[in-house]
Amino acid sequence: MSDGKEVKITLESLPKILENDTKVKLAGIDVDGMLRGKLISKKKFLGIAKEGFGFCSVIFGWDMHDQTYFKELKISNAENGYHDIIAIPDLSSFRRIPWEDNVPFFLVSFFDPDSQEPVSVCPRGLLKTALEKIQAKGLGAMAGGWRGVEKKLEIKQPPLGKGQDVGGKADPGVRLAKSLKEATERFARPESVAREVFGDEDHYTLHNYGQKCIA
């Protein structure tokens, strides 16, 4: 993606797309979901875009504070010298980073240098393997729509301070429901978040279930 427009990236089109650039940023995702990467020259990037390059496996051997795990993993440990794994750029992940002088950026996926299979602890590799198993059965995976959206519930009243009691003079609002009956009644209100998210059909199904639990 570049300047808000979809761009199909191929190995052949890379030189043209990056013709005005001198550097490229690459990053992979560690087990904590953090991006770990490096900035390399465009010349080097064009040379490794197809086959990938060596990336220290310690990315899966340390925590978010860059401290190695007390119990080291088989894939990354002092005994194997935190050996390199193969990082291959995902060309479809191309975008530019506006707050870093519009530098081109690509995500990478990690592969075992011996088997050429996705590294099991790599989040992107794990997802790829899971999708391939689903597709092998003639199925597909889909995400999106209301069921894939997280709805934030706004709590307007501020938290109570130390020593302040619920329902006291310093408590400006109503807190959580104190019973299933009260919770169900709130759930049924036209302005409830549950009704907005689930819709009337699902809402009333759950509401009726709640009423049966109360009875």
Coordinates of N, CA and C in Angstrom, one line a residue:
M1 N 0.9 -1.2 0.0 CA 0.0 0.0 0.0 C 0.9 1.2 0.0
S2 N 0.6 2.2 -0.8 CA 1.4 3.4 -0.9 C 0.5 4.6 -1.2
D3 N 0.5 5.7 -0.4 CA -0.2 6.9 -0.6 C -1.7 6.6 -0.7
G4 N -2.2 5.6 0.1 CA -3.6 5.3 0.1 C -4.1 4.5 -1.1
K5 N -3.2 4.1 -2.0 CA -3.6 3.3 -3.2 C -3.0 1.9 -3.1
E6 N -3.8 0.9 -3.5 CA -3.4 -0.4 -3.5 C -2.3 -0.6 -4.6
V7 N -1.2 -1.2 -4.3 CA -0.1 -1.4 -5.3 C 0.2 -2.9 -5.2
K8 N 0.2 -3.6 -6.3 CA 0.6 -5.0 -6.4 C 2.1 -5.1 -6.6
I9 N 2.7 -5.7 -5.6 CA 4.2 -5.7 -5.6 C 4.7 -7.1 -6.2
T10 N 5.6 -7.0 -7.1 CA 6.3 -8.2 -7.6 C 7.8 -8.0 -7.5
L11 N 8.5 -9.1 -7.6 CA 10.0 -8.9 -7.6 C 10.4 -8.1 -8.8
E12 N 9.7 -8.2 -9.9 CA 10.1 -7.4 -11.1 C 9.8 -5.9 -10.9
S13 N 8.7 -5.6 -10.2 CA 8.3 -4.2 -10.0 C 9.0 -3.5 -8.9
L14 N 9.7 -4.2 -8.0 CA 10.4 -3.6 -6.9 C 11.4 -2.5 -7.2
P15 N 12.3 -2.7 -8.2 CA 13.2 -1.6 -8.5 C 12.5 -0.3 -8.9
K16 N 11.4 -0.4 -9.7 CA 10.7 0.8 -10.1 C 10.0 1.5 -8.9
I17 N 9.4 0.7 -8.0 CA 8.7 1.2 -6.8 C 9.6 1.9 -5.9
L18 N 10.9 1.4 -5.8 CA 11.8 1.9 -4.8 C 12.9 2.8 -5.5
E19 N 12.6 3.2 -6.7 CA 13.6 3.9 -7.5 C 14.2 5.2 -6.8
N20 N 13.3 5.8 -6.0 CA 13.7 7.1 -5.3 C 14.2 6.9 -3.8
D21 N 14.3 5.6 -3.4 CA 14.6 5.3 -2.1 C 16.1 4.8 -2.0
T22 N 16.7 5.0 -0.8 CA 18.0 4.5 -0.5 C 18.0 3.4 0.5
K23 N 17.0 3.3 1.4 CA 16.9 2.4 2.5 C 15.5 1.8 2.5
V24 N 15.5 0.6 3.2 CA 14.2 -0.1 3.4 C 14.2 -0.7 4.8
K25 N 13.1 -0.6 5.4 CA 12.9 -1.1 6.8 C 12.2 -2.4 6.8
L26 N 12.7 -3.4 7.5 CA 12.1 -4.7 7.5 C 11.9 -5.1 9.0
A27 N 10.8 -5.8 9.3 CA 10.5 -6.2 10.7 C 9.7 -7.5 10.7
G28 N 10.0 -8.3 11.7 CA 9.2 -9.5 12.0 C 8.6 -9.4 13.3
I29 N 7.7 -10.3 13.7 CA 6.9 -10.3 14.9 C 7.4 -11.3 15.9
D30 N 7.7 -10.9 17.1 CA 8.2 -11.9 18.1 C 7.1 -12.5 18.8
V31 N 7.4 -13.4 19.8 CA 6.3 -14.1 20.5 C 5.4 -13.2 21.4
D32 N 5.9 -12.0 21.7 CA 5.1 -11.0 22.4 C 4.3 -10.1 21.6
G33 N 4.4 -10.3 20.2 CA 3.7 -9.4 19.3 C 4.4 -8.1 19.0
M34 N 5.6 -8.0 19.4 CA 6.4 -6.8 19.1 C 7.1 -6.9 17.8
L35 N 7.2 -5.8 17.1 CA 8.0 -5.8 15.8 C 9.5 -5.7 16.1
R36 N 10.3 -6.5 15.5 CA 11.7 -6.5 15.7 C 12.3 -6.5 14.3
G37 N 13.1 -5.5 14.0 CA 13.6 -5.4 12.6 C 14.9 -4.6 12.5
K38 N 15.1 -4.2 11.2 CA 16.3 -3.4 10.9 C 16.1 -2.6 9.7
L39 N 17.0 -1.6 9.5 CA 17.0 -0.8 8.4 C 18.2 -1.2 7.5
I40 N 17.9 -1.5 6.2 CA 19.0 -2.0 5.4 C 19.0 -1.1 4.1
S41 N 20.1 -1.2 3.3 CA 20.2 -0.4 2.1 C 19.3 -1.0 1.0
K42 N 18.9 -0.2 0.1 CA 18.0 -0.7 -0.9 C 18.7 -1.8 -1.8
K43 N 20.0 -1.6 -2.0 CA 20.7 -2.6 -2.8 C 20.7 -3.9 -2.2
K44 N 20.9 -4.0 -0.8 CA 20.9 -5.3 -0.1 C 19.5 -5.9 -0.2
F45 N 18.5 -5.0 0.0 CA 17.1 -5.5 0.0 C 16.8 -6.2 -1.3
L46 N 17.1 -5.5 -2.4 CA 16.8 -6.1 -3.7 C 17.5 -7.4 -3.9
G47 N 18.6 -7.6 -3.2 CA 19.4 -8.8 -3.4 C 18.8 -10.0 -2.6
I48 N 18.0 -9.7 -1.5 CA 17.5 -10.7 -0.6 C 15.9 -10.8 -0.7
A49 N 15.3 -10.0 -1.6 CA 13.9 -10.0 -1.6 C 13.2 -11.4 -2.0
K50 N 13.9 -12.2 -2.7 CA 13.4 -13.4 -3.2 C 13.7 -14.6 -2.2
E51 N 15.0 -14.7 -1.9 CA 15.4 -15.9 -1.1 C 15.5 -15.6 0.4
G52 N 15.4 -14.3 0.8 CA 15.5 -14.0 2.2 C 16.9 -13.8 2.7
F53 N 17.0 -13.6 4.0 CA 18.4 -13.3 4.6 C 18.4 -13.9 6.0
G54 N 19.6 -14.0 6.5 CA 19.8 -14.6 7.9 C 19.3 -13.6 8.9
F55 N 18.5 -14.1 9.9 CA 18.0 -13.2 11.0 C 18.3 -13.9 12.3
C56 N 18.9 -13.3 13.3 CA 19.2 -14.0 14.5 C 18.0 -14.5 15.2
S57 N 18.0 -15.8 15.6 CA 16.9 -16.5 16.2 C 16.6 -16.0 17.6
V58 N 17.5 -15.1 18.1 CA 17.3 -14.6 19.5 C 16.0 -13.8 19.5
I59 N 15.4 -13.4 18.4 CA 14.2 -12.7 18.4 C 13.1 -13.5 19.1
F60 N 13.3 -14.9 19.1 CA 12.3 -15.7 19.8 C 13.0 -16.3 21.1
G61 N 14.1 -15.6 21.5 CA 14.7 -16.1 22.7 C 14.8 -15.1 23.8
W62 N 14.3 -13.9 23.6 CA 14.3 -12.9 24.7 C 12.9 -12.2 24.8
D63 N 12.7 -11.5 25.9 CA 11.4 -10.9 26.2 C 11.4 -9.5 25.7
M64 N 10.4 -8.8 26.0 CA 10.2 -7.4 25.5 C 11.2 -6.4 26.1
H65 N 11.9 -6.9 27.2 CA 13.0 -6.0 27.8 C 14.4 -6.5 27.3
D66 N 14.4 -7.3 26.2 CA 15.6 -7.8 25.6 C 16.5 -8.6 26.6
Q67 N 15.8 -9.3 27.5 CA 16.5 -10.2 28.4 C 16.1 -11.6 27.9
T68 N 17.2 -12.5 27.8 CA 16.9 -13.9 27.4 C 16.1 -14.6 28.4
Y69 N 15.3 -15.5 27.9 CA 14.4 -16.3 28.8 C 15.2 -17.1 29.8
F70 N 14.8 -17.3 31.0 CA 15.5 -18.1 32.0 C 15.5 -19.6 31.5
K71 N 14.4 -20.1 30.9 CA 14.4 -21.4 30.3 C 14.4 -21.2 28.8
E72 N 15.5 -21.5 28.2 CA 15.7 -21.2 26.8 C 14.9 -22.2 25.9
L73 N 14.5 -21.7 24.7 CA 13.8 -22.5 23.8 C 14.7 -23.3 22.9
K74 N 14.2 -24.4 22.3 CA 15.0 -25.2 21.4 C 15.5 -24.5 20.2
I75 N 14.6 -23.6 19.7 CA 14.9 -22.9 18.5 C 16.0 -21.8 18.7
S76 N 16.1 -21.3 19.9 CA 17.0 -20.2 20.1 C 17.6 -20.3 21.5
N77 N 18.9 -20.7 21.6 CA 19.6 -20.9 22.9 C 21.1 -20.7 22.8
A78 N 21.7 -20.6 23.9 CA 23.2 -20.4 23.9 C 23.9 -21.6 23.3
E79 N 23.4 -22.8 23.5 CA 24.1 -24.0 23.0 C 24.2 -23.9 21.4
N80 N 23.1 -23.5 20.8 CA 23.2 -23.4 19.3 C 23.7 -22.1 18.8
G81 N 24.1 -21.2 19.8 CA 24.7 -19.9 19.4 C 23.7 -18.9 18.9
Y82 N 22.4 -19.2 19.2 CA 21.3 -18.3 18.7 C 21.5 -18.2 17.2
H83 N 21.5 -19.3 16.6 CA 21.8 -19.4 15.1 C 20.7 -18.6 14.3
D84 N 21.1 -18.3 13.1 CA 20.3 -17.6 12.2 C 19.1 -18.4 11.7
I85 N 18.0 -17.8 11.5 CA 16.9 -18.4 10.8 C 16.7 -17.6 9.5
I86 N 15.8 -18.0 8.6 CA 15.7 -17.3 7.3 C 14.5 -16.3 7.4
A87 N 14.7 -15.1 7.1 CA 13.6 -14.1 7.1 C 13.3 -13.7 5.6
I88 N 12.1 -13.9 5.2 CA 11.7 -13.6 3.8 C 10.7 -12.5 3.8
P89 N 11.0 -11.4 3.1 CA 10.0 -10.3 3.0 C 8.7 -10.7 2.4
D90 N 7.6 -10.3 3.0 CA 6.3 -10.5 2.4 C 6.0 -9.2 1.6
L91 N 6.1 -9.3 0.3 CA 5.9 -8.2 -0.6 C 4.5 -7.5 -0.5
S92 N 3.5 -8.4 -0.2 CA 2.2 -7.8 -0.1 C 2.0 -6.9 1.1
S93 N 2.9 -6.9 2.1 CA 2.8 -6.1 3.3 C 3.4 -4.7 3.1
F94 N 3.8 -4.4 1.9 CA 4.5 -3.1 1.6 C 3.6 -1.9 2.0
R95 N 4.3 -1.0 2.6 CA 3.7 0.3 3.0 C 4.8 1.3 3.2
R96 N 4.5 2.6 3.4 CA 5.5 3.5 3.8 C 5.2 4.1 5.2
I97 N 6.3 4.5 5.9 CA 6.1 5.0 7.2 C 6.2 6.6 7.2
P98 N 5.1 7.3 7.2 CA 5.1 8.7 7.1 C 6.0 9.5 8.1
W99 N 6.0 9.0 9.3 CA 6.8 9.7 10.4 C 8.2 9.3 10.4
E100 N 8.7 8.5 9.4 CA 10.1 8.2 9.2 C 10.5 8.5 7.8
D101 N 10.2 9.7 7.4 CA 10.6 10.2 6.0 C 10.1 9.3 4.9
N102 N 8.9 8.7 5.2 CA 8.2 7.9 4.1 C 9.0 6.7 3.7
V103 N 9.8 6.1 4.6 CA 10.7 5.0 4.3 C 9.8 3.8 3.9
P104 N 10.2 3.0 2.9 CA 9.4 1.8 2.6 C 9.6 0.7 3.7
F105 N 8.5 0.0 3.9 CA 8.5 -1.0 5.0 C 7.9 -2.3 4.5
F106 N 8.5 -3.4 5.0 CA 7.9 -4.7 4.7 C 8.0 -5.6 5.9
L107 N 7.0 -6.4 6.1 CA 7.0 -7.4 7.2 C 7.8 -8.6 6.6
V108 N 8.4 -9.4 7.5 CA 9.0 -10.6 7.1 C 8.4 -11.8 7.8
S109 N 8.5 -13.0 7.2 CA 8.1 -14.2 7.8 C 9.4 -15.1 8.0
F110 N 9.4 -15.9 9.1 CA 10.6 -16.6 9.4 C 10.5 -18.1 9.1
F111 N 11.5 -18.7 8.5 CA 11.6 -20.1 8.1 C 12.8 -20.8 8.7
D112 N 12.6 -22.1 8.9 CA 13.7 -22.9 9.4 C 14.7 -23.1 8.2
P113 N 16.0 -22.8 8.5 CA 17.0 -22.9 7.4 C 17.2 -24.3 6.9
D114 N 16.9 -25.3 7.6 CA 17.1 -26.7 7.2 C 15.8 -27.3 6.4
S115 N 14.7 -27.1 7.1 CA 13.5 -27.7 6.5 C 12.7 -26.7 5.5
Q116 N 13.1 -25.4 5.6 CA 12.4 -24.4 4.8 C 10.9 -24.2 5.2
E117 N 10.5 -24.8 6.3 CA 9.2 -24.7 6.8 C 9.0 -23.5 7.7
P118 N 7.8 -22.9 7.8 CA 7.6 -21.8 8.7 C 8.0 -22.1 10.2
V119 N 8.7 -21.2 10.8 CA 9.1 -21.4 12.2 C 7.9 -21.5 13.1
S120 N 7.8 -22.6 13.9 CA 6.6 -22.8 14.7 C 6.2 -21.7 15.7
V121 N 7.2 -21.0 16.2 CA 7.0 -19.9 17.2 C 6.7 -18.6 16.5
C122 N 6.8 -18.5 15.2 CA 6.6 -17.2 14.5 C 5.0 -17.1 14.3
P123 N 4.5 -16.0 14.9 CA 3.0 -15.8 14.8 C 2.5 -15.8 13.3
R124 N 3.2 -15.2 12.4 CA 2.8 -15.2 11.0 C 2.9 -16.6 10.4
G125 N 4.0 -17.3 10.8 CA 4.1 -18.7 10.3 C 3.1 -19.6 10.8
L126 N 2.7 -19.4 12.1 CA 1.7 -20.3 12.7 C 0.3 -20.0 12.0
L127 N 0.0 -18.8 11.8 CA -1.2 -18.5 11.1 C -1.2 -19.1 9.7
K128 N -0.1 -19.0 9.0 CA 0.0 -19.5 7.6 C -0.2 -21.0 7.6
T129 N 0.4 -21.7 8.6 CA 0.2 -23.2 8.6 C -1.2 -23.5 9.0
A130 N -1.9 -22.8 9.9 CA -3.2 -23.1 10.2 C -4.2 -22.9 9.0
L131 N -3.9 -21.8 8.3 CA -4.8 -21.5 7.1 C -4.6 -22.6 6.0
E132 N -3.4 -23.1 5.9 CA -3.1 -24.1 4.9 C -3.9 -25.4 5.2
K133 N -3.9 -25.7 6.5 CA -4.6 -26.9 7.0 C -6.1 -26.8 6.7
I134 N -6.7 -25.6 7.0 CA -8.1 -25.4 6.7 C -8.4 -25.5 5.2
Q135 N -7.5 -24.8 4.4 CA -7.7 -24.9 2.9 C -7.6 -26.3 2.4
A136 N -6.8 -27.1 3.0 CA -6.6 -28.5 2.5 C -7.9 -29.3 2.6
K137 N -8.7 -28.8 3.6 CA -10.0 -29.5 3.8 C -11.1 -28.9 3.0
G138 N -10.8 -28.0 2.1 CA -11.8 -27.3 1.2 C -12.5 -26.3 2.0
L139 N -12.0 -25.8 3.1 CA -12.7 -24.7 3.9 C -11.9 -23.4 3.7
G140 N -12.5 -22.4 4.3 CA -11.9 -21.1 4.3 C -12.1 -20.4 5.6
A141 N -11.3 -19.4 5.9 CA -11.4 -18.6 7.1 C -11.9 -17.2 6.8
M142 N -12.7 -16.6 7.6 CA -13.2 -15.3 7.3 C -13.2 -14.5 8.6
A143 N -12.8 -13.2 8.6 CA -12.9 -12.4 9.7 C -13.5 -11.0 9.3
G144 N -14.3 -10.4 10.2 CA -14.9 -9.1 9.8 C -16.4 -9.1 10.2
G145 N -17.0 -8.0 9.9 CA -18.4 -7.8 10.2 C -18.5 -7.5 11.7
W146 N -19.8 -7.4 12.2 CA -20.0 -7.0 13.6 C -19.3 -7.9 14.5
R147 N -19.3 -9.2 14.2 CA -18.8 -10.2 15.2 C -17.3 -10.1 15.3
G148 N -16.6 -9.4 14.3 CA -15.2 -9.3 14.4 C -14.8 -7.9 14.9
V149 N -15.7 -7.1 15.4 CA -15.4 -5.7 15.9 C -15.5 -5.7 17.4
E150 N -14.6 -5.1 18.0 CA -14.6 -5.0 19.5 C -15.3 -3.7 19.8
K151 N -16.4 -3.7 20.5 CA -17.1 -2.6 20.9 C -16.7 -2.1 22.3
K152 N -16.3 -0.8 22.3 CA -15.8 -0.2 23.6 C -17.0 0.3 24.4
L153 N -17.1 0.0 25.6 CA -18.1 0.5 26.5 C -17.6 1.7 27.3
E154 N -18.2 2.8 27.1 CA -17.8 4.1 27.7 C -18.3 4.1 29.2
I155 N -17.5 4.3 30.1 CA -17.9 4.4 31.5 C -17.6 5.9 31.9
K156 N -18.7 6.7 32.0 CA -18.5 8.1 32.1 C -18.0 8.6 33.5
Q157 N -18.4 7.8 34.5 CA -18.0 8.3 35.8 C -16.6 7.9 36.1
P158 N -15.8 8.8 36.8 CA -14.4 8.5 37.1 C -14.3 7.5 38.2
P159 N -13.1 6.8 38.3 CA -12.9 5.8 39.4 C -12.9 6.5 40.7
L160 N -13.3 5.8 41.7 CA -13.3 6.3 43.1 C -11.8 6.4 43.6
G161 N -11.6 7.4 44.4 CA -10.3 7.6 45.0 C -10.1 6.7 46.2
K162 N -8.9 6.7 46.8 CA -8.6 5.9 47.9 C -9.4 6.4 49.1
G163 N -10.1 5.4 49.8 CA -10.9 5.8 50.9 C -12.4 6.2 50.6
Q164 N -12.7 6.3 49.3 CA -14.0 6.7 48.9 C -14.9 5.5 48.7
D165 N -16.1 5.5 49.2 CA -17.0 4.3 49.2 C -18.0 4.4 48.0
V166 N -18.4 3.2 47.5 CA -19.4 3.2 46.4 C -20.7 3.6 47.1
G167 N -21.4 4.6 46.4 CA -22.7 5.1 46.9 C -22.5 6.2 47.8
G168 N -21.3 6.6 48.1 CA -21.1 7.7 49.1 C -21.2 9.1 48.4
K169 N -20.8 10.1 49.1 CA -21.0 11.5 48.5 C -20.1 11.7 47.3
A170 N -18.9 11.0 47.3 CA -18.0 11.2 46.2 C -18.3 10.3 45.0
D171 N -19.3 9.5 45.1 CA -19.6 8.5 44.0 C -20.7 9.2 43.1
P172 N -20.4 9.6 41.9 CA -21.3 10.4 41.1 C -22.2 9.5 40.2
G173 N -22.0 8.2 40.1 CA -22.8 7.4 39.1 C -23.1 6.1 39.6
V174 N -23.9 5.4 38.7 CA -24.3 4.0 39.0 C -23.2 3.0 38.5
R175 N -23.0 2.0 39.3 CA -21.9 1.1 39.0 C -22.5 -0.2 38.3
L176 N -21.8 -1.3 38.4 CA -22.2 -2.5 37.8 C -23.5 -3.0 38.5
A177 N -24.2 -3.8 37.7 CA -25.5 -4.4 38.2 C -25.1 -5.3 39.4
K178 N -26.0 -5.3 40.4 CA -25.8 -6.1 41.6 C -26.4 -7.5 41.6
S179 N -27.2 -7.8 40.5 CA -27.9 -9.1 40.4 C -28.1 -9.4 38.9
L180 N -28.4 -10.7 38.6 CA -28.7 -11.1 37.3 C -29.9 -10.4 36.7
K181 N -30.9 -10.2 37.6 CA -32.2 -9.5 37.2 C -31.9 -8.1 36.7
E182 N -31.1 -7.4 37.5 CA -30.8 -6.0 37.2 C -30.0 -5.9 35.9
A183 N -29.0 -6.9 35.8 CA -28.2 -6.9 34.6 C -29.0 -7.2 33.3
T184 N -30.0 -8.1 33.4 CA -30.9 -8.4 32.3 C -31.8 -7.2 31.9
E185 N -32.2 -6.5 32.9 CA -33.1 -5.3 32.6 C -32.3 -4.3 31.9
R186 N -31.0 -4.1 32.3 CA -30.2 -3.1 31.6 C -29.9 -3.6 30.2
F187 N -29.7 -4.9 30.1 CA -29.4 -5.5 28.8 C -30.5 -5.2 27.8
A188 N -31.8 -5.2 28.3 CA -33.0 -5.1 27.4 C -33.3 -3.7 27.0
R189 N -32.6 -2.7 27.6 CA -33.0 -1.3 27.3 C -32.6 -1.0 25.8
P190 N -33.4 -0.2 25.2 CA -33.2 0.1 23.7 C -31.8 0.7 23.5
E191 N -31.3 1.5 24.4 CA -30.0 2.2 24.2 C -28.8 1.3 24.7
S192 N -29.0 0.1 25.0 CA -27.9 -0.8 25.5 C -26.9 -1.1 24.5
V193 N -25.6 -1.2 24.9 CA -24.6 -1.6 23.9 C -24.8 -3.0 23.4
A194 N -25.3 -3.9 24.2 CA -25.6 -5.2 23.8 C -26.6 -5.3 22.6
R195 N -27.6 -4.4 22.7 CA -28.6 -4.4 21.6 C -28.0 -3.8 20.4
E196 N -27.1 -2.8 20.5 CA -26.5 -2.2 19.4 C -25.6 -3.2 18.6
V197 N -24.9 -4.0 19.4 CA -23.9 -5.0 18.8 C -24.6 -6.2 18.3
F198 N -25.5 -6.8 19.1 CA -26.1 -8.1 18.7 C -27.3 -7.9 17.7
G199 N -28.0 -6.8 17.8 CA -29.2 -6.6 17.0 C -30.4 -7.2 17.7
D200 N -31.6 -6.8 17.2 CA -32.8 -7.2 18.0 C -33.0 -8.7 18.1
E201 N -32.7 -9.4 17.0 CA -33.0 -10.9 17.0 C -32.2 -11.6 18.1
D202 N -30.8 -11.4 18.0 CA -30.0 -12.1 19.0 C -30.2 -11.5 20.4
H203 N -30.5 -10.2 20.4 CA -30.7 -9.5 21.7 C -31.8 -10.1 22.5
Y204 N -32.9 -10.3 21.8 CA -34.1 -10.9 22.5 C -33.9 -12.3 22.8
T205 N -33.2 -13.1 22.0 CA -32.9 -14.5 22.3 C -32.1 -14.5 23.6
L206 N -31.1 -13.7 23.8 CA -30.3 -13.7 25.0 C -31.1 -13.1 26.2
H207 N -32.0 -12.1 25.9 CA -32.8 -11.5 26.9 C -33.8 -12.6 27.5
N208 N -34.4 -13.3 26.6 CA -35.3 -14.4 27.1 C -34.6 -15.4 27.9
Y209 N -33.4 -15.7 27.5 CA -32.6 -16.7 28.2 C -32.3 -16.2 29.6
G210 N -32.0 -14.9 29.7 CA -31.7 -14.3 31.0 C -33.0 -14.3 31.9
Q211 N -34.1 -14.1 31.3 CA -35.4 -14.1 32.1 C -35.7 -15.5 32.6
K212 N -35.3 -16.5 31.8 CA -35.6 -17.9 32.3 C -34.6 -18.2 33.5
C213 N -33.4 -17.6 33.4 CA -32.5 -17.9 34.5 C -32.9 -17.3 35.8
I214 N -33.6 -16.1 35.6 CA -34.1 -15.4 36.8 C -35.3 -16.1 37.5
A215 N -36.2 -16.7 36.6 CA -37.4 -17.3 37.0 C -37.1 -18.5 37.9

